[in-house]
mmCIF file of C-alpha atoms and ligand atoms in Angstrom:
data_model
loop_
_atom_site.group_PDB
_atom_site.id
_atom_site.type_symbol
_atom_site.label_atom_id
_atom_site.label_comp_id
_atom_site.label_asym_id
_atom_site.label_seq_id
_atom_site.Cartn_x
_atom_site.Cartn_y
_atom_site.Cartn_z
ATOM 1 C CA UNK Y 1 65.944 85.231 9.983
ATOM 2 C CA UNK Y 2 69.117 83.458 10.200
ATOM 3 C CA UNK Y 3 71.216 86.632 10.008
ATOM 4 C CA UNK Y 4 68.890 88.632 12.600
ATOM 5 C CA UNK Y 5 69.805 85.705 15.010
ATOM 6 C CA UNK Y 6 73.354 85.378 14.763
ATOM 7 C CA UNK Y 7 73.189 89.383 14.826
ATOM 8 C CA UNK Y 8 71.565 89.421 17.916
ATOM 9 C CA UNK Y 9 73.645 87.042 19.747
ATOM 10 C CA UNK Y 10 77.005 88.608 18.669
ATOM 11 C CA UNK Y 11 75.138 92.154 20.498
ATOM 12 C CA UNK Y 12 74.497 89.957 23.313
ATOM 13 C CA UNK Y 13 77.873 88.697 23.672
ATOM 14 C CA UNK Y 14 79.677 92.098 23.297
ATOM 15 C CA UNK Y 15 77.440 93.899 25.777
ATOM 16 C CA UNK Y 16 77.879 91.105 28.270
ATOM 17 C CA UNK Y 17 81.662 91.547 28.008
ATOM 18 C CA UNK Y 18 81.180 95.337 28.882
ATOM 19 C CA UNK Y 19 79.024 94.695 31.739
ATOM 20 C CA UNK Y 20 81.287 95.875 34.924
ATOM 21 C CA UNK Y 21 78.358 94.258 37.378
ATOM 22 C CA UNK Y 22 76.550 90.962 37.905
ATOM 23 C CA UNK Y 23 73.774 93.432 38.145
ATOM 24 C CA UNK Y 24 74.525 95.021 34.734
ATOM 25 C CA UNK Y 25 74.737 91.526 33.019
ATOM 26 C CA UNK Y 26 71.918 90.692 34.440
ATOM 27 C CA UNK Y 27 69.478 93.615 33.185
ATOM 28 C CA UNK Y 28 71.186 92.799 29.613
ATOM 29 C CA UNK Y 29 70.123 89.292 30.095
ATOM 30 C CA UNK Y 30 66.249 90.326 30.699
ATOM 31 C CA UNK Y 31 66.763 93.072 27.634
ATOM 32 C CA UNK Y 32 67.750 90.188 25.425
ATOM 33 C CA UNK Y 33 66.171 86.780 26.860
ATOM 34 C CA UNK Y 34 63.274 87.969 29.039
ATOM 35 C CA UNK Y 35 59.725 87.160 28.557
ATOM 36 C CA UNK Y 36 59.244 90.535 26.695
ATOM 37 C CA UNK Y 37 63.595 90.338 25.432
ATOM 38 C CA UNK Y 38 64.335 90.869 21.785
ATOM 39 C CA UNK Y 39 65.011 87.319 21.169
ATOM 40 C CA UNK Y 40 61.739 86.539 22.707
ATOM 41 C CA UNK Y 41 60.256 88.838 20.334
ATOM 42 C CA UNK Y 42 62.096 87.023 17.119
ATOM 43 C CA UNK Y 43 60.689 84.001 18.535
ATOM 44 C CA UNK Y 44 57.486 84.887 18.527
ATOM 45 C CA UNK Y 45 57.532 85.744 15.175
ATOM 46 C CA UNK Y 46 58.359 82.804 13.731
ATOM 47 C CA UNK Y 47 54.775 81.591 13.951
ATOM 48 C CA UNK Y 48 54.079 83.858 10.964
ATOM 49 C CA UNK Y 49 56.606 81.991 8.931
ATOM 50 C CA UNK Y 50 55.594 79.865 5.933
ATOM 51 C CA UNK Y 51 55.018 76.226 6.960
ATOM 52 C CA UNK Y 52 58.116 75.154 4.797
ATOM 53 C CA UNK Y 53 60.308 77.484 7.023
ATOM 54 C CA UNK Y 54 58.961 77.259 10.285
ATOM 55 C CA UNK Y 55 60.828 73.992 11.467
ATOM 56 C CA UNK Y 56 64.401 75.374 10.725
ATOM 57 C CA UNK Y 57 63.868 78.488 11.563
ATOM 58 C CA UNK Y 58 62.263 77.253 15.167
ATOM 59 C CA UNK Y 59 65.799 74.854 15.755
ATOM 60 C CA UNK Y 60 68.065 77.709 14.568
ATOM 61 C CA UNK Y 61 66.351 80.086 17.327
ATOM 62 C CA UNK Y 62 66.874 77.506 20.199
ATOM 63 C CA UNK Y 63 70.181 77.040 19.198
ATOM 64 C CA UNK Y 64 71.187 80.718 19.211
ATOM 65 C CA UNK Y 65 69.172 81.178 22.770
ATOM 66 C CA UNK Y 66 71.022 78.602 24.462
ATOM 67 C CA UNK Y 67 74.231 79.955 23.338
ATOM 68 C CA UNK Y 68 73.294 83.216 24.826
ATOM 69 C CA UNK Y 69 72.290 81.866 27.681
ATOM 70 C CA UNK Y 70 75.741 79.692 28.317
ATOM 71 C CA UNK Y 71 77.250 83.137 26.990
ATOM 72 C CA UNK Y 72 75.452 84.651 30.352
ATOM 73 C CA UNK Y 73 76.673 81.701 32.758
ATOM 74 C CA UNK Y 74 80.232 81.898 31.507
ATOM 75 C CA UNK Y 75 80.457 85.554 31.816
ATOM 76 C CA UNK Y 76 78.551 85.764 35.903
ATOM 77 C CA UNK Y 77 81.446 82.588 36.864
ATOM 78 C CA UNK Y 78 83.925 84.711 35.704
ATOM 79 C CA UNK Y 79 82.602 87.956 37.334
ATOM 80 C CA UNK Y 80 82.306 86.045 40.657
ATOM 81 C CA UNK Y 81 85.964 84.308 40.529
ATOM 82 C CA UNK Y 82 87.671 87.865 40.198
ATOM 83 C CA UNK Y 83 85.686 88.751 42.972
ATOM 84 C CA UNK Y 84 86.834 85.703 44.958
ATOM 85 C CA UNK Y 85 90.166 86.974 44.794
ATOM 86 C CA UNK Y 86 89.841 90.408 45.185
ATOM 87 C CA UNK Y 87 90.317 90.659 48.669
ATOM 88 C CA UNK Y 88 93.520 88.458 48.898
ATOM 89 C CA UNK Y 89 97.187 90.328 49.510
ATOM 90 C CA UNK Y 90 99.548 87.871 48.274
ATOM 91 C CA UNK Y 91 102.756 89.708 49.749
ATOM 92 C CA UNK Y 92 101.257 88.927 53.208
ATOM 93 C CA UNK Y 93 103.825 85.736 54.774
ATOM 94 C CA UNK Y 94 101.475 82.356 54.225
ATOM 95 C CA UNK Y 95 100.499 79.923 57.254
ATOM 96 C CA UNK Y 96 102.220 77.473 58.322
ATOM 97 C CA UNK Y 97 100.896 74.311 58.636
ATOM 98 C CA UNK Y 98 101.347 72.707 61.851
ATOM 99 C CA UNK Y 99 103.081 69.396 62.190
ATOM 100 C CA UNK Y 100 104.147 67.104 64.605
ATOM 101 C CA UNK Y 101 107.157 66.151 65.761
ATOM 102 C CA UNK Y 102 108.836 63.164 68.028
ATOM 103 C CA UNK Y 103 108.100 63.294 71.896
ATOM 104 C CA UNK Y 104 111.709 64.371 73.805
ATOM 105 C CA UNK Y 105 111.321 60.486 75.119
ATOM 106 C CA UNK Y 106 111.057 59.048 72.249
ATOM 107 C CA UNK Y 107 113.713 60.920 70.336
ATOM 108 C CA UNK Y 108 116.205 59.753 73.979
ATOM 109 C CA UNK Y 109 115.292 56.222 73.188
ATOM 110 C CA UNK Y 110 116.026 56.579 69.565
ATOM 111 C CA UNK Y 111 119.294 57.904 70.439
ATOM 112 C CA UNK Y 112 119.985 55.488 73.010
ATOM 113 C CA UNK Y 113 119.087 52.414 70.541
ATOM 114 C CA UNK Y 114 122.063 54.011 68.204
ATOM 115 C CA UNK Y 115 124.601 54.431 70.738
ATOM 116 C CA UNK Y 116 124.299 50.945 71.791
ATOM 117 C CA UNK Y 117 123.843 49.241 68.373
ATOM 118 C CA UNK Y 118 127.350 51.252 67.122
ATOM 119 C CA UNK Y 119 129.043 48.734 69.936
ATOM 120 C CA UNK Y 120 127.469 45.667 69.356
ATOM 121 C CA UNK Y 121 124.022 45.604 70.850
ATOM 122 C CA UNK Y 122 120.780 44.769 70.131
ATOM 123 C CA UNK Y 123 117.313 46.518 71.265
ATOM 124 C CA UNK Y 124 114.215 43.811 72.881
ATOM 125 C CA UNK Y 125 111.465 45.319 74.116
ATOM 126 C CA UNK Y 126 109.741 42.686 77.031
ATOM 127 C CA UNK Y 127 105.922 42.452 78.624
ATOM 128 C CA UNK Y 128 104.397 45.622 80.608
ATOM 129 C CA UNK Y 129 102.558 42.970 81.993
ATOM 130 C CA UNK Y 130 104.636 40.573 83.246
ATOM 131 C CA UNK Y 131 105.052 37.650 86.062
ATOM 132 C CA UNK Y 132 106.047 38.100 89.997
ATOM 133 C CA UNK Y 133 108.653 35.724 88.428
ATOM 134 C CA UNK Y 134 110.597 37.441 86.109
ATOM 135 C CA UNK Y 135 110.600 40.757 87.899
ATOM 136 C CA UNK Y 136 111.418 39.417 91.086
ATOM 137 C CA UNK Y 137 112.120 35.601 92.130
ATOM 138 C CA UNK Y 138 114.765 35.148 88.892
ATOM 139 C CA UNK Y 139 116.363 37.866 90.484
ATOM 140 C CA UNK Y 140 117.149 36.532 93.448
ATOM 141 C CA UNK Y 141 114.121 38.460 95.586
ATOM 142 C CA UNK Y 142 112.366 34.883 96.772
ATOM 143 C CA UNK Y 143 108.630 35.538 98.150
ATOM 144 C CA UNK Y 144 107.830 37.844 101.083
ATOM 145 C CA UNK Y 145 112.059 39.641 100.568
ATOM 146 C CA UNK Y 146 111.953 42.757 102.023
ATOM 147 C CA UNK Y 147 114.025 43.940 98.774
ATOM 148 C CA UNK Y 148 110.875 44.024 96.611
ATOM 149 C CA UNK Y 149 109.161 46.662 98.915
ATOM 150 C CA UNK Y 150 111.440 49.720 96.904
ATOM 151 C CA UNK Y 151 109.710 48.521 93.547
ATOM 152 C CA UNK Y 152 106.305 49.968 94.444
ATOM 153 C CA UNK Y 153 105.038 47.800 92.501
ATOM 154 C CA UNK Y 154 101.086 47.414 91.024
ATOM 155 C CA UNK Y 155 99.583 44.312 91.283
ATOM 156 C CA UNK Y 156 96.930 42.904 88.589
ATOM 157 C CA UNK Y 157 95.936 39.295 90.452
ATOM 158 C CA UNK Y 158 95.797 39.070 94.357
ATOM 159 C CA UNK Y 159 96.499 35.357 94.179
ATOM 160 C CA UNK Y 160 98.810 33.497 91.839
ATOM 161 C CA UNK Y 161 97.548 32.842 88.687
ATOM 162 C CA UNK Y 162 100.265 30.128 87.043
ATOM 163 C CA UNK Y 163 103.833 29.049 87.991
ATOM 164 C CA UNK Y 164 105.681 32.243 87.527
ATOM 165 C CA UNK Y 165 103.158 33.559 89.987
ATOM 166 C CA UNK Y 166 101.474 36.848 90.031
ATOM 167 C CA UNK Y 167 100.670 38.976 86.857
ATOM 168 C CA UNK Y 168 102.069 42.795 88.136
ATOM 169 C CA UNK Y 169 102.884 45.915 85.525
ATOM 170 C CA UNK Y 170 106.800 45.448 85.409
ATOM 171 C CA UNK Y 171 108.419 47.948 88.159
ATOM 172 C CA UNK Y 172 111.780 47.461 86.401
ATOM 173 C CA UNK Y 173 113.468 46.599 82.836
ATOM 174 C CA UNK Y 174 115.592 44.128 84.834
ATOM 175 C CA UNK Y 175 112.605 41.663 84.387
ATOM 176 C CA UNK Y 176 114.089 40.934 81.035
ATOM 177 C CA UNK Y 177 117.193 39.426 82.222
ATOM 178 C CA UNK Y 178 116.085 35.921 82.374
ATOM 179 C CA UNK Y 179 113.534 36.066 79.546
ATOM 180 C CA UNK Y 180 116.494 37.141 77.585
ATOM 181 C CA UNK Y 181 118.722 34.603 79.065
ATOM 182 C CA UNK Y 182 116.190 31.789 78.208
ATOM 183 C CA UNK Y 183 116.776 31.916 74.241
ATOM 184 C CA UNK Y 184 120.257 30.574 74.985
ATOM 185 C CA UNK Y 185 122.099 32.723 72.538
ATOM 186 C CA UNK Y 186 125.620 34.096 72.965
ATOM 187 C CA UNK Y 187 126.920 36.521 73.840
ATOM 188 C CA UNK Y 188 123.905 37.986 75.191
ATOM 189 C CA UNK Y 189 124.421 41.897 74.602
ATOM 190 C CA UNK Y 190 121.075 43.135 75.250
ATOM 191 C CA UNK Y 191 119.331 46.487 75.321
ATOM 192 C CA UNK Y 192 115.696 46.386 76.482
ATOM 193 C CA UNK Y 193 113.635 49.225 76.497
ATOM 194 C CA UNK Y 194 110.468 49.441 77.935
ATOM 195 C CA UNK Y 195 107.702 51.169 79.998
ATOM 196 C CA UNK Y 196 107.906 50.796 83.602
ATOM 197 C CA UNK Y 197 104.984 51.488 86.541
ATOM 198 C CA UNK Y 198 105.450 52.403 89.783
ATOM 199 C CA UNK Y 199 103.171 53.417 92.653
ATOM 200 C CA UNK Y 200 104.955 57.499 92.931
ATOM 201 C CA UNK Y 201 104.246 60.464 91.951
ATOM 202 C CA UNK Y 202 106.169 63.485 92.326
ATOM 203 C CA UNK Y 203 109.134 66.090 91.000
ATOM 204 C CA UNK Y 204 111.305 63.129 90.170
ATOM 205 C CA UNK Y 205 108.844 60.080 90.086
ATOM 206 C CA UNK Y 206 105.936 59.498 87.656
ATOM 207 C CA UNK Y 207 104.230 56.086 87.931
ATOM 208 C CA UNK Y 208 105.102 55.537 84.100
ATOM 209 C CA UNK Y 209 108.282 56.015 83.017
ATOM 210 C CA UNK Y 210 110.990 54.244 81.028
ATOM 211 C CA UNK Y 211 114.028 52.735 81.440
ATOM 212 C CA UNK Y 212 116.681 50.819 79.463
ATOM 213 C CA UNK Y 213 118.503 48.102 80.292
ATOM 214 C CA UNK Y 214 121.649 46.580 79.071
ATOM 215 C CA UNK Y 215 122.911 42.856 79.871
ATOM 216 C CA UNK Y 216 125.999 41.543 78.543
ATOM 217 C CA UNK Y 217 126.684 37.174 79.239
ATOM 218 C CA UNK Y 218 129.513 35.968 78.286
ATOM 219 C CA UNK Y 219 132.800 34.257 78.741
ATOM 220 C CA UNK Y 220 135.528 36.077 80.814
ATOM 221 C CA UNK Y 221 133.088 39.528 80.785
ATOM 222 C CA UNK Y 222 134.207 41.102 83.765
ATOM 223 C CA UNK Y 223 134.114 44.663 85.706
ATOM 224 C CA UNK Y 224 136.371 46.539 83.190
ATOM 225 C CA UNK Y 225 134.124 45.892 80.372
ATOM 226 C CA UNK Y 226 131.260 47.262 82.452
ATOM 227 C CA UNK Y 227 133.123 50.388 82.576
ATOM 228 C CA UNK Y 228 134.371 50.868 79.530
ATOM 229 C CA UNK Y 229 130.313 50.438 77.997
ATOM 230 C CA UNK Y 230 129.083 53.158 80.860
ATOM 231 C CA UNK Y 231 132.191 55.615 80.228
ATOM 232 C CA UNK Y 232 131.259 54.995 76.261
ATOM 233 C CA UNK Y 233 128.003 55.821 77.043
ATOM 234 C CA UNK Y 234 128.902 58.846 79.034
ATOM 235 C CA UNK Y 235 130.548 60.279 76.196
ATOM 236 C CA UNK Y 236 128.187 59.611 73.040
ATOM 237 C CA UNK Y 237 125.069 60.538 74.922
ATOM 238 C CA UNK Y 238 126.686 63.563 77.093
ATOM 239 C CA UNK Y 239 129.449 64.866 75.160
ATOM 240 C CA UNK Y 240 132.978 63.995 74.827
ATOM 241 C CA UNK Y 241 134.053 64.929 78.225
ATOM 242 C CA UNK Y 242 131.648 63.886 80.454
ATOM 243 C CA UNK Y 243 133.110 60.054 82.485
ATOM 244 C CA UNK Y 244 131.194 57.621 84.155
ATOM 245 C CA UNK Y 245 132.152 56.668 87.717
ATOM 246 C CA UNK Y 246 131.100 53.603 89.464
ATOM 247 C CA UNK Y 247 129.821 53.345 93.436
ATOM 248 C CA UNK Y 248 129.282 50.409 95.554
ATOM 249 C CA UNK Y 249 125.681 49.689 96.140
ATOM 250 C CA UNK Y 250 123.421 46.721 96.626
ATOM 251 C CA UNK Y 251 121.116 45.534 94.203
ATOM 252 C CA UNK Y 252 119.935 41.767 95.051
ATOM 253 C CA UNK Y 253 120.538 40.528 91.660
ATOM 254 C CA UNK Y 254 123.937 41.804 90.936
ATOM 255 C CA UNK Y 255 127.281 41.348 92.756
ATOM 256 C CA UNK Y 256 128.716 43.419 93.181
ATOM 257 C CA UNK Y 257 126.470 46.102 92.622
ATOM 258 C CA UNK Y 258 127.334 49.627 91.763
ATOM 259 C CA UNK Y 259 125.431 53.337 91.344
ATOM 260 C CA UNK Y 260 126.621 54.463 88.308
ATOM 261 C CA UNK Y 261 127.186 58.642 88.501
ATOM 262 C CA UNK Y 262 128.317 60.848 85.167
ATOM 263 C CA UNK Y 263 130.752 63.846 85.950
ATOM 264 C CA UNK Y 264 128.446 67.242 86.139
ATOM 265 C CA UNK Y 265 127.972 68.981 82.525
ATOM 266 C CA UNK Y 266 128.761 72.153 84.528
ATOM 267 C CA UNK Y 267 131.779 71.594 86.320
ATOM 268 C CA UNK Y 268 132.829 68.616 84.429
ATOM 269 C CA UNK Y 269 133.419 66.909 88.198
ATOM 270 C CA UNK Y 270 134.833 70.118 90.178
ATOM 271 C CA UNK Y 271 131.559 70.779 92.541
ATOM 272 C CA UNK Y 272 129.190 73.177 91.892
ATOM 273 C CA UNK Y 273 125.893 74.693 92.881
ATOM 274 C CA UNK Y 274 124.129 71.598 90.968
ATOM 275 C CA UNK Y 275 125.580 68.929 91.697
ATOM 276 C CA UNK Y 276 127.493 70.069 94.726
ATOM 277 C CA UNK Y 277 130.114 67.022 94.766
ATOM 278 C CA UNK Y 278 131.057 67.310 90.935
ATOM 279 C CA UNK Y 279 128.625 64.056 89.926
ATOM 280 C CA UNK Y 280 125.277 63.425 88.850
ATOM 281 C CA UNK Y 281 123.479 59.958 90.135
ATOM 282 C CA UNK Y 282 122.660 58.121 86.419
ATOM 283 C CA UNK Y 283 121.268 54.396 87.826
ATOM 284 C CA UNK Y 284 122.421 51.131 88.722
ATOM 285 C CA UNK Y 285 123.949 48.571 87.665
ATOM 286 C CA UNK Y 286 126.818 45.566 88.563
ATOM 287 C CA UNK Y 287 127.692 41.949 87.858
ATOM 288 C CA UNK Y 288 124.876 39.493 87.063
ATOM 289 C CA UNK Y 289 124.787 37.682 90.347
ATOM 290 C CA UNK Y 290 125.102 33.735 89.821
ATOM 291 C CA UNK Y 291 121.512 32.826 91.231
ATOM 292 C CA UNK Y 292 119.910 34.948 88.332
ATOM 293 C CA UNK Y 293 122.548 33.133 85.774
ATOM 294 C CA UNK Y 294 120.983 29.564 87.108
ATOM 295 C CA UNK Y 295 117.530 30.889 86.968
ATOM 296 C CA UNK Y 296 118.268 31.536 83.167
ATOM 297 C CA UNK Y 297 119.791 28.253 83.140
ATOM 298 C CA UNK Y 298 123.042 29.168 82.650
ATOM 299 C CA UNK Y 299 126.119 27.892 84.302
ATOM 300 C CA UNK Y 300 127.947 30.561 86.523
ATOM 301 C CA UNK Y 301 131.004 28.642 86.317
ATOM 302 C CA UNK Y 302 131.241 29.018 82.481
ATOM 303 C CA UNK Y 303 130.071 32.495 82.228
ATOM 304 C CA UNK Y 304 129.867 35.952 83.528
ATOM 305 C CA UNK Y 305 128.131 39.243 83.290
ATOM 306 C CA UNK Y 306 127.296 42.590 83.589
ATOM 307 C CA UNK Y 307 124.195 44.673 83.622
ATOM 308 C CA UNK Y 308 122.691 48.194 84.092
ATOM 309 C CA UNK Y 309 119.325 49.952 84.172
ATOM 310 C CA UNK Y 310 118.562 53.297 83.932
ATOM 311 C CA UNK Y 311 115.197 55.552 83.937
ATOM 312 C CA UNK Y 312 114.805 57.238 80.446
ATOM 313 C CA UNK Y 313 113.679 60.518 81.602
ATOM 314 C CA UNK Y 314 116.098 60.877 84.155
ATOM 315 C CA UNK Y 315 118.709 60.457 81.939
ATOM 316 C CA UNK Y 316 117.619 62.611 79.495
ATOM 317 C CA UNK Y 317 116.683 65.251 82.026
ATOM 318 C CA UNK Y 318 120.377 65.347 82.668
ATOM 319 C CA UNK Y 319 121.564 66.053 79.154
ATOM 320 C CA UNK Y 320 123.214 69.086 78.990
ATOM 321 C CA UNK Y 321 121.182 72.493 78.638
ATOM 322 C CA UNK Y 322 117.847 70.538 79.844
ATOM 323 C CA UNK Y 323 117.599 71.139 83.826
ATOM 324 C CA UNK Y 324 113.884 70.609 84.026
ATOM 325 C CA UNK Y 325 112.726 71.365 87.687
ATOM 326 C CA UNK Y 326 110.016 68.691 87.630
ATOM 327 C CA UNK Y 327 109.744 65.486 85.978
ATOM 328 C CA UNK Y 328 106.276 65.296 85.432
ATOM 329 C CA UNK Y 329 106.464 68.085 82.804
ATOM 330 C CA UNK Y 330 107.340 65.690 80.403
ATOM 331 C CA UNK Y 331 103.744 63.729 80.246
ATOM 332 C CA UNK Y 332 101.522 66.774 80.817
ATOM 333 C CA UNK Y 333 101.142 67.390 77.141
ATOM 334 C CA UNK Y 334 101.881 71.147 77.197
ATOM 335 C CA UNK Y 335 102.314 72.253 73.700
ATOM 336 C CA UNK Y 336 104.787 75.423 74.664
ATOM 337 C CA UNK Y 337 106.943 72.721 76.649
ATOM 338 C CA UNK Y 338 107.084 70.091 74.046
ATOM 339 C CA UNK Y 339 107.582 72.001 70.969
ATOM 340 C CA UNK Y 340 110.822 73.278 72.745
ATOM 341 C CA UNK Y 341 112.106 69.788 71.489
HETATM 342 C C1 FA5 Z 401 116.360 49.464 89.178
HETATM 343 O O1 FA5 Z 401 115.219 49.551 88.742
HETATM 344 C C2 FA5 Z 401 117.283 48.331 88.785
HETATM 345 N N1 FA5 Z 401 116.546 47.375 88.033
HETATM 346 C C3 FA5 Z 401 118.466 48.889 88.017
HETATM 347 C C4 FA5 Z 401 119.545 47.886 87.791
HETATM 348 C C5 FA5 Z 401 119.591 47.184 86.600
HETATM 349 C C6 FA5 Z 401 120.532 47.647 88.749
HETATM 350 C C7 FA5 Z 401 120.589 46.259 86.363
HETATM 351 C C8 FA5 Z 401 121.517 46.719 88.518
HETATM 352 C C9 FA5 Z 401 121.557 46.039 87.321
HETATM 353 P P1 FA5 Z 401 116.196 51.707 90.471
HETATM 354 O O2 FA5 Z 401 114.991 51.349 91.221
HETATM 355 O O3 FA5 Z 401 117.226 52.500 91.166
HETATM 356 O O4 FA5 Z 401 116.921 50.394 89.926
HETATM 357 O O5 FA5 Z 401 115.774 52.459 89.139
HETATM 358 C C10 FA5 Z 401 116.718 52.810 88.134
HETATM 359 C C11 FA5 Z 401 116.393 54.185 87.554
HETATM 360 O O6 FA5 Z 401 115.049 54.205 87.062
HETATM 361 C C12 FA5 Z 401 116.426 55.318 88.565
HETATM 362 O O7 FA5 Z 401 117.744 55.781 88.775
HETATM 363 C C13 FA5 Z 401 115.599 56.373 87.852
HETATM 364 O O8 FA5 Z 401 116.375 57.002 86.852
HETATM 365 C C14 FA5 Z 401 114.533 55.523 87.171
HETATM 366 N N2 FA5 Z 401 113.274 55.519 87.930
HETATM 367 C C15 FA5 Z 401 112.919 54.694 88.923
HETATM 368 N N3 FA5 Z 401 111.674 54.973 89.369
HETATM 369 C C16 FA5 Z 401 111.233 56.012 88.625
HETATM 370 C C17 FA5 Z 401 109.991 56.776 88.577
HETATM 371 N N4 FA5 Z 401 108.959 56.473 89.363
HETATM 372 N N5 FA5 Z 401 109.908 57.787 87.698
HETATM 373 C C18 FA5 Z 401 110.940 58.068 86.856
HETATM 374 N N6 FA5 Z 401 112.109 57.393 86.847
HETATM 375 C C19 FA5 Z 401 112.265 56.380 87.705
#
């Protein structure tokens, strides 16, 4: 009995190797362990055995039949993996994943953060939502000054809330002047960075943008060192020959108060059809004006300062080989713009 079984499963085994078809292993599995399958039959006749053999004979059967039947299982899995990969050409070039990568903002910020810390500065980052106080009265626009009107500005209470007045969403990065002026450390060389709001919308205003804003206090700080940080600037963020040229302007809380312009990345300052006079319009920026140095509580006789602020996108609109025609691009989320970048 014991050699008719083994027998029988080795014929198994070696016809289930042959079989080219789940459908061919599959009739040898009903020829061997179907209800009327040779093992079947062998099983059967083990009721005729002598009661001394039957037991061992009975537990050597099951055995054998349920290594047939993992025999069967092993040999379908394998039939259906090679089928799996059948269809697969693996000359053809594979996908690429997609990933992500930094927003052109973000990556202008990051840049800007390096320039400035390579000279000495250090990057804050103040309120979105912030007082009437800061963004305004501390720098020199008291209540009802006709200056504030160009700020656009949104307002969040309709009546004053506290002592520094009105919550609003800052209009301008200039709002951390005095907030940085109030930790009394010096010097003060300050870079804040931060979202600004303003009520516009259109090819070069969207009513959240960015801007960055340097402050340098001081003793003896003075006009020359003003320019020396925006022609720096010019260079490390344009390209080596681009300058930085200086305007008078009025800003309330700086005096004097300058536009700042970089020399054209086309005609490096001759004229042309871009810029027409040779220079591009960056931001502003000018000596911290003594009220806003006594609303930080420091004395204007004992120091000086100067400080700048410029929009983010603007400037990196400007960079050369980037001449978008509308700024609003930048915050529409269009893939096939952004992954330019
Ligand atoms: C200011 O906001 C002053 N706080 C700048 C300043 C700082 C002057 C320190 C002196 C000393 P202005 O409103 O011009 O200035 O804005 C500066 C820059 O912010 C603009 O040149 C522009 O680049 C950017 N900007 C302003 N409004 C928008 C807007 N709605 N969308 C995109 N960029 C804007």
């Amino acid at each position: 009995m014991e050699e008719k079984l083994h027998q029988l499963k080795n014929d198994f085994i070696a016809k289930l190797s042959q079989a080219k078809t789940a459908e061919e292993a599959r009739n040898f599995e009903i020829e061997f362990l179907g209800r009327k399958g040779k093992l079947t039959a062998i099983l059967r006749s083990i009721a005729g055995l002598p009661d001394a053999d039957r037991p061992k004979a009975g537990q050597m059967a099951n055995t054998i039949k349920l290594e047939m039947e993992l025999a069967m299982k092993d040999r379908m899995d394998a039939m259906e993996k090679s089928s799996d990969t059948a269809g697969i050409d693996a000359t053809l070039p594979g996908i690429i994943p997609q990933t992500g990568h930094l927003h052109l903002v973000t990556q202008a910020i990051r840049e800007i953060n390096t320039i400035f810390e390579k000279i000495g500065f250090y990057t804050v980052s103040y309120p979105e939502v912030e007082w009437d106080w800061y963004a305004f009265e501390s720098l020199n626009m008291p209540k009802e000054h006709p200056a504030r009107d160009e700020w656009e500005t949104f307002f969040i209470d309709k009546l004053p809330v506290g002592p520094k007045g009105l919550r609003i969403l800052t209009p301008h990065t200039s709002s951390g002047q005095v907030r940085e002026m109030e930790k009394k450390q010096f010097p003060i060389r300050m870079i804040n960075i931060s979202k600004c709001y303003r009520r516009q919308i259109d090819v070069s205003h969207v009513p959240m943008f960015h801007q960055f804003e340097g402050l340098m206090i001081d003793k003896g700080v003075n006009i020359t060192h003003l320019k020396g940080v925006l022609d720096y600037f010019a260079k490390s963020f344009f390209g080596p020959n681009r300058v930085a040229r200086i305007r008078p302007y009025h800003f309330q809380f700086t005096e004097p108060s300058f536009e700042v312009d970089i020399s054209c990345g086309v005609c490096l300052g001759k004229g042309c059809n871009l810029c027409k006079e040779g220079w591009l319009e960056l931001g502003g920026a000018g000596m911290v004006h003594p009220n806003v140095l006594k609303a930080g509580k420091i004395d204007p006789k004992k120091y000086s300062g100067f400080a700048f602020g410029w929009g983010v996108e603007r400037t990196c609109m400007m960079k050369a080989g980037l001449q978008l025609p509308d700024i609003r691009i930048l915050y529409q989320n269009d893939l096939r713009f952004l992954q330019q970048f």
